[in-house]
Amino acid sequence: MPRVKTALPRLPARHVHRPRLIVGMDGTAPTQVTLVCAPAGYGKTLLLAEWASRHPGTTAWMSLDVDDNDDHRFWSAVLSAFASCPSVPEDSGLRRLAIPARPSRDPLFLAAVVDAVDLLPDRVHLVLDDVHELTAADPLHGLTCLVRDRPPGLHLVLGSRSDPPLPLGRMRLNGEVHEIRAGALRFSASEAEEMLAGIDVVLCPEQLRLLVEQTEGWAAGLRLAALSLREADDPDTFLSDLAGNSHAVSEYLVDEILARLPVEAVDLLRAVSVCDPVTATLAATLSGRPDAGEVLDSLEHDTSLVLSSGADRSWYRMHPLLRSHLMSDLRRRRPDLVLDLHRRAADWYGARGERVPALAHAGQAGEPIRLDLLLREHSVALIADGGHRAVRKALDQLGGGFVDRDPWLSLIAGLVDAETGALTSADVHLRRADDVWPAEPTADLMALRVLVHARRVSMTGDPGAMVRVTRDLDATFDGRPELAVIGQLARALALLAVDRQEEAHDVASAAICRARLGGQPYLVARGLTVLAAAESAQGNYRRMVALAEEADGLLPGADWEGTAGVAMSSILRAYGALLRAEPARCLELLDPALAFGEPQDAPLSAVDAPTRGLRGAALVDLGRVAEGLDELRRARTQTADEPRLAATDAMLALLEYPTAALAGHPELARSVLEWAEHSIGHAGDVVLLRARRLTAMGRHGTAVEALRPLLDGTAPVLQPWVLVEACVLDCRLALLAGRREHARAALLRALALSEEMDVLRPLAFGPVEVADLLARLLGSFDAREPIARRVLRARFELSADGRPQALTERERAVLDLLPSQRSFGEIATELAVSHSTVKTHVRAIYGKLGATSRRDAVDRARGGGLLSPGP
């Protein structure tokens, strides 16, 4: 027997060690057989060799090949493997057994082997690699007997490309087999990176991700692709079609996998390669073979090249590299057949009401008339389901020649564009629809036109236009219930924009009910975001976040990404995080809103302004004041010439004003206040800003009077959390006036509102005096104790006490004179105040800047941008 058959394979110098798999191998119970089963190239032999190298004294190794189908040779190899194992004694019967003519059919011989193994002093691991090479009846029968009658001291380890003909079902039921299959053997990204580094191939993270995705962690595919990448001029282009671009991968697929399959099986795989995944009936439709399901079952059982999935395991898919190779081969040999297969697939999916794959295959079949009919029939329902990408792709495949001549298709294109933020394109499609508008349009066509205009206007945030456009949208689309729901949601947004919140809530709720009954998940999720916005207007921020999270969970993935729904959900959830004093989480949640819309389009006021405002405020809360202030200023001014919701303007003013004061820009703060007065009038939000300004000017008594309408509820607010800010300012003014009981009452009211609204930010970043009072009274708040502790914890975690405090205008005037050589008395004379007043202001400046001297205060002010650099 050649020594190579029983010698433990040597691991390559740059072998990637995979501890997780070794742990899996070691997890085999004493009574179990270990089966490592996967197609060619998954690293089975190297795994077995690495594991066996950790047990050299107790491992017997045998590499099977086609010659082992000779029964005598098979058992000669088995006994030679045992003889090569150090733990098998010299006097063991395994070294002296005579092999009969037909050993696998000789019960006495088989019993003698089992008895000899049972007498071994130590447990032995017998590794049989490449078991798939056994096809003859006799050695397979002998292996089955050895598995069945194995003694406790024998651990059988089988490596195979396909399931060996053993009673695996019964063994699984009895817990007698421990399996490691292709899924476990797939290389992770980190393992793939280590493998590539071993052969001096370095990829960027995105290239590595794409390579692992295309190969599904298949070891041979990774290595062959890496070798080809060395010669590739453009790695990105090469990776875009790995199977088509890599000759090494294609040759391996042909030589090691396809060449071993029957021609009929390869033809079937080639036919079904246009679909992923396939059912047995779809495979039969594509291949013309009634027994396609049986062939797929056989391929799964024998080769693992096809895997079944689903509740009843009725769907089949093949490895993406194999499928890509077969598709490329089919396109090269039979381009006419490719088109015909896509036509068959489109008809099969269309007959079953599966709109997305029907559209996709119709587009690839190269038949615009078929695609046109499918779009007319299914596009509205697809939009309601969230299939915007599928509709847009089908429209692109259909081409402008069809779309531009048809007002219905142009409006559908405009609706998709509006819902995904491509407003420039939406306007183009609306104009084209007008250019070919029929003399006698149907009611559906006219209603669709109004609806697209409504969705387009909602992106600009113009309340008057939204109400006007949706006023006559009566949701009477005959036979188009999806459009009726979209119309209701557009109307709800319009009502919300003009502060008719109860009506908006009712209309949105009715739309959600209709969408649920119609099985329209995207419209349900979209409606939930409208309800969330309505809750925000009422100050129910906890409910706002819950509804937005429900919308995100209802339709995750591509059907939700890049739509107006996910942008709105992103803004609302980020707003909730900001108000809970979680700025880092706010920034994270804003990503979908920041990515919304087409790059070439101008900023959308309905999305861009609140998104930038929230981002700026979060940056400020994280200590990046200058950067945050710049973002806040852009949020207010970038879309200033476009109509905006009053609530959005109120939010921007409330966030930017204190930041400008904090950064030492009183002129900017004053301009924000003037802008807010012009934009939102005398709402309670402006009342708060005026009271803040009076406080900064040192006019505390006047500030108290100015704040009163907000505290007694006579001044309506656009942003309900303003009430928490008002209570915090009221508390501070009371503390400055020495009114301790009033300050305590104001603090309690602030805590109550914070808990009710789930709003921590005003207290977490509130004045030092208020925070000190909160800390001193901790333990005496009774039911408000948990919210008080949450506030202090947030304040500590965000280092709010270390953030510089805003200077009053009088303090700023004193600071401007500190770099001069003037004495405090001279400064008092110039400012027309008393000497003691200047000293009071100087002490306040030192405290807010954390300074200990005049020079220290000037240096800190210059470092913080409050003073220009000195000479």
Tab-separated table of N, CA, C and O in Angstrom, residues 582-642:
chain	number	residue	atom	x	y	z
A	582	GLU	N	-29.120	61.836	23.529
A	582	GLU	CA	-28.293	60.781	22.949
A	582	GLU	C	-27.765	61.262	21.588
A	582	GLU	O	-28.188	60.792	20.530
A	583	PRO	N	-26.840	62.222	21.585
A	583	PRO	CA	-26.398	62.816	20.311
A	583	PRO	C	-25.693	61.846	19.377
A	583	PRO	O	-25.854	61.934	18.159
A	584	ALA	N	-24.907	60.928	19.919
A	584	ALA	CA	-24.215	59.969	19.052
A	584	ALA	C	-25.227	59.089	18.321
A	584	ALA	O	-25.081	58.803	17.122
A	585	ARG	N	-26.253	58.647	19.029
A	585	ARG	CA	-27.304	57.849	18.415
A	585	ARG	C	-28.073	58.662	17.384
A	585	ARG	O	-28.460	58.149	16.328
A	586	CYS	N	-28.262	59.937	17.655
A	586	CYS	CA	-28.938	60.824	16.708
A	586	CYS	C	-28.191	60.862	15.384
A	586	CYS	O	-28.789	60.714	14.315
A	587	LEU	N	-26.877	61.038	15.442
A	587	LEU	CA	-26.080	61.076	14.218
A	587	LEU	C	-26.178	59.765	13.447
A	587	LEU	O	-26.277	59.750	12.220
A	588	GLU	N	-26.154	58.667	14.172
A	588	GLU	CA	-26.239	57.351	13.529
A	588	GLU	C	-27.571	57.175	12.809
A	588	GLU	O	-27.623	56.668	11.684
A	589	LEU	N	-28.648	57.607	13.438
A	589	LEU	CA	-29.975	57.416	12.865
A	589	LEU	C	-30.238	58.331	11.675
A	589	LEU	O	-31.161	58.074	10.884
A	590	LEU	N	-29.449	59.385	11.527
A	590	LEU	CA	-29.678	60.341	10.441
A	590	LEU	C	-29.154	59.863	9.095
A	590	LEU	O	-29.434	60.489	8.068
A	591	ASP	N	-28.395	58.784	9.063
A	591	ASP	CA	-27.765	58.337	7.806
A	591	ASP	C	-28.759	58.175	6.653
A	591	ASP	O	-28.498	58.657	5.541
A	592	PRO	N	-29.907	57.484	6.835
A	592	PRO	CA	-30.835	57.346	5.702
A	592	PRO	C	-31.371	58.680	5.197
A	592	PRO	O	-31.551	58.864	3.990
A	593	ALA	N	-31.620	59.621	6.112
A	593	ALA	CA	-32.129	60.926	5.684
A	593	ALA	C	-31.057	61.703	4.930
A	593	ALA	O	-31.348	62.403	3.948
A	594	LEU	N	-29.806	61.605	5.371
A	594	LEU	CA	-28.716	62.292	4.682
A	594	LEU	C	-28.513	61.749	3.274
A	594	LEU	O	-28.085	62.469	2.376
A	595	ALA	N	-28.805	60.461	3.083
A	595	ALA	CA	-28.602	59.832	1.774
A	595	ALA	C	-29.806	59.979	0.856
A	595	ALA	O	-29.744	59.567	-0.313
A	596	PHE	N	-30.891	60.561	1.342
A	596	PHE	CA	-32.134	60.607	0.563
A	596	PHE	C	-32.025	61.619	-0.570
A	596	PHE	O	-31.453	62.699	-0.422
A	597	GLY	N	-32.610	61.271	-1.709
A	597	GLY	CA	-32.647	62.175	-2.850
A	597	GLY	C	-31.513	61.927	-3.816
A	597	GLY	O	-30.548	61.231	-3.524
A	598	GLU	N	-31.641	62.498	-4.984
A	598	GLU	CA	-30.622	62.358	-6.025
A	598	GLU	C	-29.547	63.422	-5.831
A	598	GLU	O	-29.866	64.573	-5.516
A	599	PRO	N	-28.271	63.063	-6.027
A	599	PRO	CA	-27.180	64.024	-5.795
A	599	PRO	C	-27.300	65.294	-6.626
A	599	PRO	O	-26.918	66.370	-6.185
A	600	GLN	N	-27.836	65.181	-7.846
A	600	GLN	CA	-27.876	66.338	-8.722
A	600	GLN	C	-29.008	67.301	-8.372
A	600	GLN	O	-29.050	68.419	-8.868
A	601	ASP	N	-29.933	66.871	-7.522
A	601	ASP	CA	-31.060	67.727	-7.168
A	601	ASP	C	-30.675	68.734	-6.090
A	601	ASP	O	-29.781	68.489	-5.272
A	602	ALA	N	-31.358	69.861	-6.073
A	602	ALA	CA	-31.159	70.846	-5.011
A	602	ALA	C	-31.653	70.263	-3.691
A	602	ALA	O	-32.479	69.341	-3.677
A	603	PRO	N	-31.161	70.776	-2.560
A	603	PRO	CA	-31.607	70.251	-1.265
A	603	PRO	C	-33.125	70.350	-1.118
A	603	PRO	O	-33.744	71.336	-1.521
A	604	LEU	N	-33.715	69.314	-0.571
A	604	LEU	CA	-35.158	69.284	-0.350
A	604	LEU	C	-35.454	69.904	1.001
A	604	LEU	O	-35.024	69.395	2.036
A	605	SER	N	-36.193	70.991	1.017
A	605	SER	CA	-36.410	71.700	2.279
A	605	SER	C	-37.112	70.834	3.308
A	605	SER	O	-36.865	70.946	4.503
A	606	ALA	N	-38.006	69.930	2.843
A	606	ALA	CA	-38.759	69.100	3.780
A	606	ALA	C	-37.874	68.060	4.452
A	606	ALA	O	-38.224	67.536	5.502
A	607	VAL	N	-36.736	67.740	3.851
A	607	VAL	CA	-35.835	66.725	4.400
A	607	VAL	C	-34.514	67.335	4.828
A	607	VAL	O	-34.011	67.078	5.917
A	608	ASP	N	-33.939	68.165	3.960
A	608	ASP	CA	-32.589	68.671	4.208
A	608	ASP	C	-32.525	69.564	5.441
A	608	ASP	O	-31.602	69.439	6.256
A	609	ALA	N	-33.489	70.473	5.599
A	609	ALA	CA	-33.432	71.425	6.714
A	609	ALA	C	-33.492	70.724	8.077
A	609	ALA	O	-32.621	70.942	8.924
A	610	PRO	N	-34.508	69.888	8.340
A	610	PRO	CA	-34.510	69.219	9.657
A	610	PRO	C	-33.340	68.266	9.848
A	610	PRO	O	-32.817	68.129	10.956
A	611	THR	N	-32.903	67.611	8.763
A	611	THR	CA	-31.780	66.673	8.890
A	611	THR	C	-30.510	67.404	9.303
A	611	THR	O	-29.814	67.001	10.241
A	612	ARG	N	-30.210	68.515	8.618
A	612	ARG	CA	-29.007	69.278	8.954
A	612	ARG	C	-29.137	69.921	10.325
A	612	ARG	O	-28.157	70.033	11.071
A	613	GLY	N	-30.341	70.377	10.656
A	613	GLY	CA	-30.537	70.976	11.976
A	613	GLY	C	-30.272	69.982	13.098
A	613	GLY	O	-29.577	70.295	14.074
A	614	LEU	N	-30.797	68.782	12.953
A	614	LEU	CA	-30.575	67.760	13.969
A	614	LEU	C	-29.109	67.359	14.029
A	614	LEU	O	-28.550	67.156	15.115
A	615	ARG	N	-28.480	67.241	12.873
A	615	ARG	CA	-27.054	66.888	12.855
A	615	ARG	C	-26.228	67.967	13.559
A	615	ARG	O	-25.324	67.667	14.339
A	616	GLY	N	-26.534	69.241	13.245
A	616	GLY	CA	-25.791	70.322	13.877
A	616	GLY	C	-25.952	70.320	15.382
A	616	GLY	O	-24.973	70.476	16.131
A	617	ALA	N	-27.186	70.131	15.867
A	617	ALA	CA	-27.420	70.119	17.310
A	617	ALA	C	-26.710	68.944	17.973
A	617	ALA	O	-26.160	69.082	19.081
A	618	ALA	N	-26.703	67.780	17.312
A	618	ALA	CA	-26.012	66.612	17.882
A	618	ALA	C	-24.510	66.865	17.977
A	618	ALA	O	-23.858	66.487	18.958
A	619	LEU	N	-23.937	67.512	16.952
A	619	LEU	CA	-22.510	67.834	16.998
A	619	LEU	C	-22.209	68.783	18.146
A	619	LEU	O	-21.196	68.646	18.857
A	620	VAL	N	-23.076	69.750	18.356
A	620	VAL	CA	-22.898	70.680	19.483
A	620	VAL	C	-22.930	69.926	20.800
A	620	VAL	O	-22.090	70.131	21.688
A	621	ASP	N	-23.879	69.022	20.942
A	621	ASP	CA	-24.004	68.268	22.187
A	621	ASP	C	-22.803	67.369	22.431
A	621	ASP	O	-22.509	67.009	23.572
A	622	LEU	N	-22.107	67.012	21.368
A	622	LEU	CA	-20.899	66.186	21.497
A	622	LEU	C	-19.646	67.033	21.683
A	622	LEU	O	-18.533	66.506	21.697
A	623	GLY	N	-19.836	68.351	21.801
A	623	GLY	CA	-18.702	69.231	22.052
A	623	GLY	C	-18.094	69.841	20.810
A	623	GLY	O	-17.143	70.612	20.894
A	624	ARG	N	-18.614	69.524	19.623
A	624	ARG	CA	-18.074	70.067	18.364
A	624	ARG	C	-18.905	71.293	17.986
A	624	ARG	O	-19.659	71.308	17.023
A	625	VAL	N	-18.751	72.356	18.810
A	625	VAL	CA	-19.654	73.501	18.746
A	625	VAL	C	-19.533	74.251	17.429
A	625	VAL	O	-20.544	74.566	16.787
A	626	ALA	N	-18.311	74.580	17.004
A	626	ALA	CA	-18.136	75.374	15.785
A	626	ALA	C	-18.701	74.632	14.572
A	626	ALA	O	-19.405	75.209	13.739
A	627	GLU	N	-18.407	73.329	14.487
A	627	GLU	CA	-18.906	72.525	13.368
A	627	GLU	C	-20.424	72.434	13.408
A	627	GLU	O	-21.101	72.534	12.377
A	628	GLY	N	-20.968	72.241	14.602
A	628	GLY	CA	-22.411	72.134	14.737
A	628	GLY	C	-23.118	73.431	14.406
A	628	GLY	O	-24.173	73.433	13.758
A	629	LEU	N	-22.528	74.551	14.830
A	629	LEU	CA	-23.140	75.846	14.543
A	629	LEU	C	-23.166	76.112	13.048
A	629	LEU	O	-24.152	76.625	12.506
A	630	ASP	N	-22.105	75.738	12.361
A	630	ASP	CA	-22.062	75.914	10.908
A	630	ASP	C	-23.162	75.105	10.229
A	630	ASP	O	-23.822	75.583	9.298
A	631	GLU	N	-23.377	73.883	10.708
A	631	GLU	CA	-24.427	73.035	10.131
A	631	GLU	C	-25.814	73.621	10.418
A	631	GLU	O	-26.703	73.603	9.561
A	632	LEU	N	-26.000	74.139	11.622
A	632	LEU	CA	-27.283	74.739	11.975
A	632	LEU	C	-27.567	75.973	11.118
A	632	LEU	O	-28.704	76.190	10.682
A	633	ARG	N	-26.543	76.763	10.882
A	633	ARG	CA	-26.728	77.960	10.050
A	633	ARG	C	-27.086	77.563	8.617
A	633	ARG	O	-27.965	78.168	7.990
A	634	ARG	N	-26.449	76.528	8.106
A	634	ARG	CA	-26.775	76.049	6.759
A	634	ARG	C	-28.207	75.517	6.706
A	634	ARG	O	-28.924	75.716	5.716
A	635	ALA	N	-28.628	74.823	7.752
A	635	ALA	CA	-29.986	74.276	7.785
A	635	ALA	C	-31.020	75.391	7.694
A	635	ALA	O	-32.053	75.246	7.022
A	636	ARG	N	-30.725	76.515	8.342
A	636	ARG	CA	-31.687	77.635	8.352
A	636	ARG	C	-31.669	78.418	7.049
A	636	ARG	O	-32.710	78.891	6.592
A	637	THR	N	-30.507	78.547	6.440
A	637	THR	CA	-30.379	79.465	5.309
A	637	THR	C	-30.368	78.796	3.946
A	637	THR	O	-30.689	79.433	2.945
A	638	GLN	N	-29.999	77.498	3.865
A	638	GLN	CA	-29.801	76.869	2.558
A	638	GLN	C	-31.088	76.806	1.752
A	638	GLN	O	-31.082	76.955	0.537
A	639	THR	N	-32.208	76.548	2.418
A	639	THR	CA	-33.496	76.481	1.709
A	639	THR	C	-34.414	77.614	2.173
A	639	THR	O	-35.632	77.467	2.192
A	640	ALA	N	-33.807	78.744	2.543
A	640	ALA	CA	-34.584	79.844	3.113
A	640	ALA	C	-35.574	80.423	2.111
A	640	ALA	O	-36.609	80.979	2.491
A	641	ASP	N	-35.274	80.330	0.805
A	641	ASP	CA	-36.170	80.896	-0.200
A	641	ASP	C	-37.305	79.956	-0.573
A	641	ASP	O	-38.146	80.300	-1.396
A	642	GLU	N	-37.356	78.768	0.039
A	642	GLU	CA	-38.430	77.823	-0.228
A	642	GLU	C	-39.393	77.789	0.957
A	642	GLU	O	-38.981	77.970	2.101
